[in-house]
């Protein structure tokens, strides 16, 4: 079975509780079980960390073995040369996703260190951004 992984960065463990007007009120666990069921032709793994180096380590670990990576590096998107370099270094295609439309928010969220190295970018569709990314691997 083809393996996909969703990698979420800092503060995304609080989805459902965190700023629900921006990020929605569904927890990621609930959402994940729905998409796992819906796209059962894929193995869909999940990893979340608030620590930049752990996100880089995970990208290295899966980046030569998995079929696809769906990455929401959250705030690190706008700051991390290291995560951008990791995405560039690995072979597995990475789809960058964001729940909110980062371009309609503060200016510092307009910059991404990931986009240039991603296969594609999906921004602003709520949790559906992740689902659209999964569909891109069908
Ligand atoms: C986010 C957007 C980022 O700017 C923010 O820091 C996040 C979440 C999103 O999915 O909309 O934590 O990546």
mmCIF file of C-alpha atoms and ligand atoms in Angstrom:
data_model
loop_
_atom_site.group_PDB
_atom_site.id
_atom_site.type_symbol
_atom_site.label_atom_id
_atom_site.label_comp_id
_atom_site.label_asym_id
_atom_site.label_seq_id
_atom_site.Cartn_x
_atom_site.Cartn_y
_atom_site.Cartn_z
ATOM 1 C CA UNK A 1 0.000 0.000 0.000
ATOM 2 C CA UNK A 2 1.253 3.496 -0.850
ATOM 3 C CA UNK A 3 2.314 5.422 2.204
ATOM 4 C CA UNK A 4 1.466 9.062 2.823
ATOM 5 C CA UNK A 5 2.315 11.046 5.913
ATOM 6 C CA UNK A 6 0.825 14.245 7.252
ATOM 7 C CA UNK A 7 3.395 16.253 9.192
ATOM 8 C CA UNK A 8 2.117 19.100 11.337
ATOM 9 C CA UNK A 9 4.284 21.722 12.984
ATOM 10 C CA UNK A 10 4.004 23.853 16.107
ATOM 11 C CA UNK A 11 0.700 24.554 17.845
ATOM 12 C CA UNK A 12 -1.254 22.354 15.459
ATOM 13 C CA UNK A 13 -1.699 19.861 18.316
ATOM 14 C CA UNK A 14 -4.226 22.437 19.590
ATOM 15 C CA UNK A 15 -6.466 22.260 16.505
ATOM 16 C CA UNK A 16 -10.100 22.387 17.551
ATOM 17 C CA UNK A 17 -9.239 24.498 20.600
ATOM 18 C CA UNK A 18 -6.893 27.067 19.093
ATOM 19 C CA UNK A 19 -8.411 30.221 17.567
ATOM 20 C CA UNK A 20 -11.441 28.311 16.185
ATOM 21 C CA UNK A 21 -12.495 31.312 14.060
ATOM 22 C CA UNK A 22 -9.296 30.870 12.048
ATOM 23 C CA UNK A 23 -8.592 27.159 12.353
ATOM 24 C CA UNK A 24 -12.042 25.608 12.905
ATOM 25 C CA UNK A 25 -13.400 23.614 15.808
ATOM 26 C CA UNK A 26 -12.741 20.070 14.618
ATOM 27 C CA UNK A 27 -9.833 18.324 16.313
ATOM 28 C CA UNK A 28 -7.208 16.872 14.017
ATOM 29 C CA UNK A 29 -7.755 13.400 15.494
ATOM 30 C CA UNK A 30 -11.415 13.457 14.409
ATOM 31 C CA UNK A 31 -10.517 14.771 10.963
ATOM 32 C CA UNK A 32 -7.723 12.226 10.545
ATOM 33 C CA UNK A 33 -9.919 9.234 11.283
ATOM 34 C CA UNK A 34 -12.415 10.500 8.673
ATOM 35 C CA UNK A 35 -9.811 10.861 5.916
ATOM 36 C CA UNK A 36 -8.124 7.568 6.802
ATOM 37 C CA UNK A 37 -11.449 5.841 6.273
ATOM 38 C CA UNK A 38 -12.234 7.765 3.096
ATOM 39 C CA UNK A 39 -8.821 7.191 1.478
ATOM 40 C CA UNK A 40 -8.254 3.652 2.729
ATOM 41 C CA UNK A 41 -6.302 2.791 -0.427
ATOM 42 C CA UNK A 42 -3.444 4.767 1.176
ATOM 43 C CA UNK A 43 -1.695 4.178 4.457
ATOM 44 C CA UNK A 44 -1.917 7.636 6.020
ATOM 45 C CA UNK A 45 0.485 8.230 8.905
ATOM 46 C CA UNK A 46 0.561 11.290 11.112
ATOM 47 C CA UNK A 47 3.309 13.137 12.957
ATOM 48 C CA UNK A 48 3.096 16.392 14.892
ATOM 49 C CA UNK A 49 5.859 18.221 16.694
ATOM 50 C CA UNK A 50 6.400 21.629 18.203
ATOM 51 C CA UNK A 51 10.152 21.197 17.743
ATOM 52 C CA UNK A 52 11.861 22.268 14.513
ATOM 53 C CA UNK A 53 14.607 19.598 14.613
ATOM 54 C CA UNK A 54 12.074 16.815 15.137
ATOM 55 C CA UNK A 55 10.217 17.933 12.011
ATOM 56 C CA UNK A 56 13.492 17.860 10.072
ATOM 57 C CA UNK A 57 14.352 14.392 11.451
ATOM 58 C CA UNK A 58 10.926 13.088 10.398
ATOM 59 C CA UNK A 59 11.327 14.522 6.886
ATOM 60 C CA UNK A 60 14.688 12.708 6.609
ATOM 61 C CA UNK A 61 13.162 9.484 7.923
ATOM 62 C CA UNK A 62 10.210 9.348 5.524
ATOM 63 C CA UNK A 63 11.664 11.361 2.652
ATOM 64 C CA UNK A 64 13.269 8.428 0.842
ATOM 65 C CA UNK A 65 10.644 5.816 1.660
ATOM 66 C CA UNK A 66 7.145 7.302 1.454
ATOM 67 C CA UNK A 67 5.007 8.020 -1.604
ATOM 68 C CA UNK A 68 3.998 11.488 -0.485
ATOM 69 C CA UNK A 69 4.352 14.003 2.311
ATOM 70 C CA UNK A 70 1.720 16.569 3.288
ATOM 71 C CA UNK A 71 3.451 19.237 5.331
ATOM 72 C CA UNK A 72 1.990 22.041 7.385
ATOM 73 C CA UNK A 73 5.073 23.428 9.083
ATOM 74 C CA UNK A 74 2.870 26.128 10.663
ATOM 75 C CA UNK A 75 4.858 29.088 12.043
ATOM 76 C CA UNK A 76 8.171 27.497 10.967
ATOM 77 C CA UNK A 77 7.008 27.941 7.364
ATOM 78 C CA UNK A 78 7.846 31.605 7.685
ATOM 79 C CA UNK A 79 11.172 31.234 9.505
ATOM 80 C CA UNK A 80 12.862 27.906 8.892
ATOM 81 C CA UNK A 81 15.642 27.683 6.326
ATOM 82 C CA UNK A 82 16.347 24.263 7.902
ATOM 83 C CA UNK A 83 12.934 22.795 7.095
ATOM 84 C CA UNK A 84 13.083 24.320 3.602
ATOM 85 C CA UNK A 85 16.494 22.699 3.050
ATOM 86 C CA UNK A 86 15.163 19.339 4.309
ATOM 87 C CA UNK A 87 12.251 19.480 1.839
ATOM 88 C CA UNK A 88 14.771 20.241 -0.902
ATOM 89 C CA UNK A 89 17.075 17.395 0.198
ATOM 90 C CA UNK A 90 14.571 14.528 0.189
ATOM 91 C CA UNK A 91 13.128 12.595 -2.763
ATOM 92 C CA UNK A 92 9.503 12.150 -1.737
ATOM 93 C CA UNK A 93 7.288 14.928 -3.106
ATOM 94 C CA UNK A 94 6.014 17.360 -0.505
ATOM 95 C CA UNK A 95 2.706 19.217 -0.709
ATOM 96 C CA UNK A 96 2.760 22.298 1.506
ATOM 97 C CA UNK A 97 -0.609 22.966 3.105
ATOM 98 C CA UNK A 98 -2.083 25.704 5.263
ATOM 99 C CA UNK A 99 -5.479 25.775 6.888
ATOM 100 C CA UNK A 100 -5.883 29.540 6.775
ATOM 101 C CA UNK A 101 -5.222 31.806 3.816
ATOM 102 C CA UNK A 102 -1.823 33.034 4.940
ATOM 103 C CA UNK A 103 -1.881 35.734 2.241
ATOM 104 C CA UNK A 104 -4.924 37.380 3.775
ATOM 105 C CA UNK A 105 -3.179 37.567 7.157
ATOM 106 C CA UNK A 106 -0.137 39.400 8.534
ATOM 107 C CA UNK A 107 2.688 40.175 6.146
ATOM 108 C CA UNK A 108 5.150 37.891 7.939
ATOM 109 C CA UNK A 109 2.912 34.951 6.954
ATOM 110 C CA UNK A 110 3.285 35.742 3.250
ATOM 111 C CA UNK A 111 6.852 34.399 3.177
ATOM 112 C CA UNK A 112 7.385 30.618 2.944
ATOM 113 C CA UNK A 113 10.749 28.867 3.090
ATOM 114 C CA UNK A 114 8.984 25.684 1.924
ATOM 115 C CA UNK A 115 7.059 26.640 -1.233
ATOM 116 C CA UNK A 116 10.010 26.810 -3.624
ATOM 117 C CA UNK A 117 10.891 23.180 -2.852
ATOM 118 C CA UNK A 118 7.358 21.786 -2.630
ATOM 119 C CA UNK A 119 5.628 19.942 -5.445
ATOM 120 C CA UNK A 120 2.580 22.096 -4.823
ATOM 121 C CA UNK A 121 0.977 24.390 -2.297
ATOM 122 C CA UNK A 122 -2.622 24.322 -1.004
ATOM 123 C CA UNK A 123 -3.643 27.258 1.152
ATOM 124 C CA UNK A 124 -6.800 28.508 2.802
ATOM 125 C CA UNK A 125 -9.364 25.692 2.532
ATOM 126 C CA UNK A 126 -9.535 24.864 6.216
ATOM 127 C CA UNK A 127 -8.867 21.220 7.032
ATOM 128 C CA UNK A 128 -9.981 20.465 3.480
ATOM 129 C CA UNK A 129 -6.517 21.690 2.412
ATOM 130 C CA UNK A 130 -5.165 18.368 3.720
ATOM 131 C CA UNK A 131 -7.811 16.400 1.866
ATOM 132 C CA UNK A 132 -7.046 18.189 -1.400
ATOM 133 C CA UNK A 133 -3.383 17.333 -0.860
ATOM 134 C CA UNK A 134 -4.261 13.642 -0.376
ATOM 135 C CA UNK A 135 -6.318 13.759 -3.583
ATOM 136 C CA UNK A 136 -3.309 15.128 -5.454
ATOM 137 C CA UNK A 137 -1.581 11.784 -4.804
ATOM 138 C CA UNK A 138 -4.468 9.695 -6.251
HETATM 139 C C1 LIG B 1 -0.800 27.853 9.413
HETATM 140 C C2 LIG B 1 -0.512 29.324 9.099
HETATM 141 C C3 LIG B 1 0.705 29.793 9.862
HETATM 142 O O1 LIG B 1 0.973 31.159 9.559
HETATM 143 C C4 LIG B 1 0.494 29.674 11.353
HETATM 144 O O2 LIG B 1 1.666 30.042 12.054
HETATM 145 C C5 LIG B 1 0.014 28.337 11.753
HETATM 146 C C6 LIG B 1 -0.919 27.612 10.912
HETATM 147 C C7 LIG B 1 -2.118 27.386 8.775
HETATM 148 O O3 LIG B 1 -2.266 26.181 8.617
HETATM 149 O O4 LIG B 1 -2.977 28.203 8.450
HETATM 150 O O5 LIG B 1 0.337 27.857 12.854
HETATM 151 O O6 LIG B 1 0.239 27.065 8.888
#
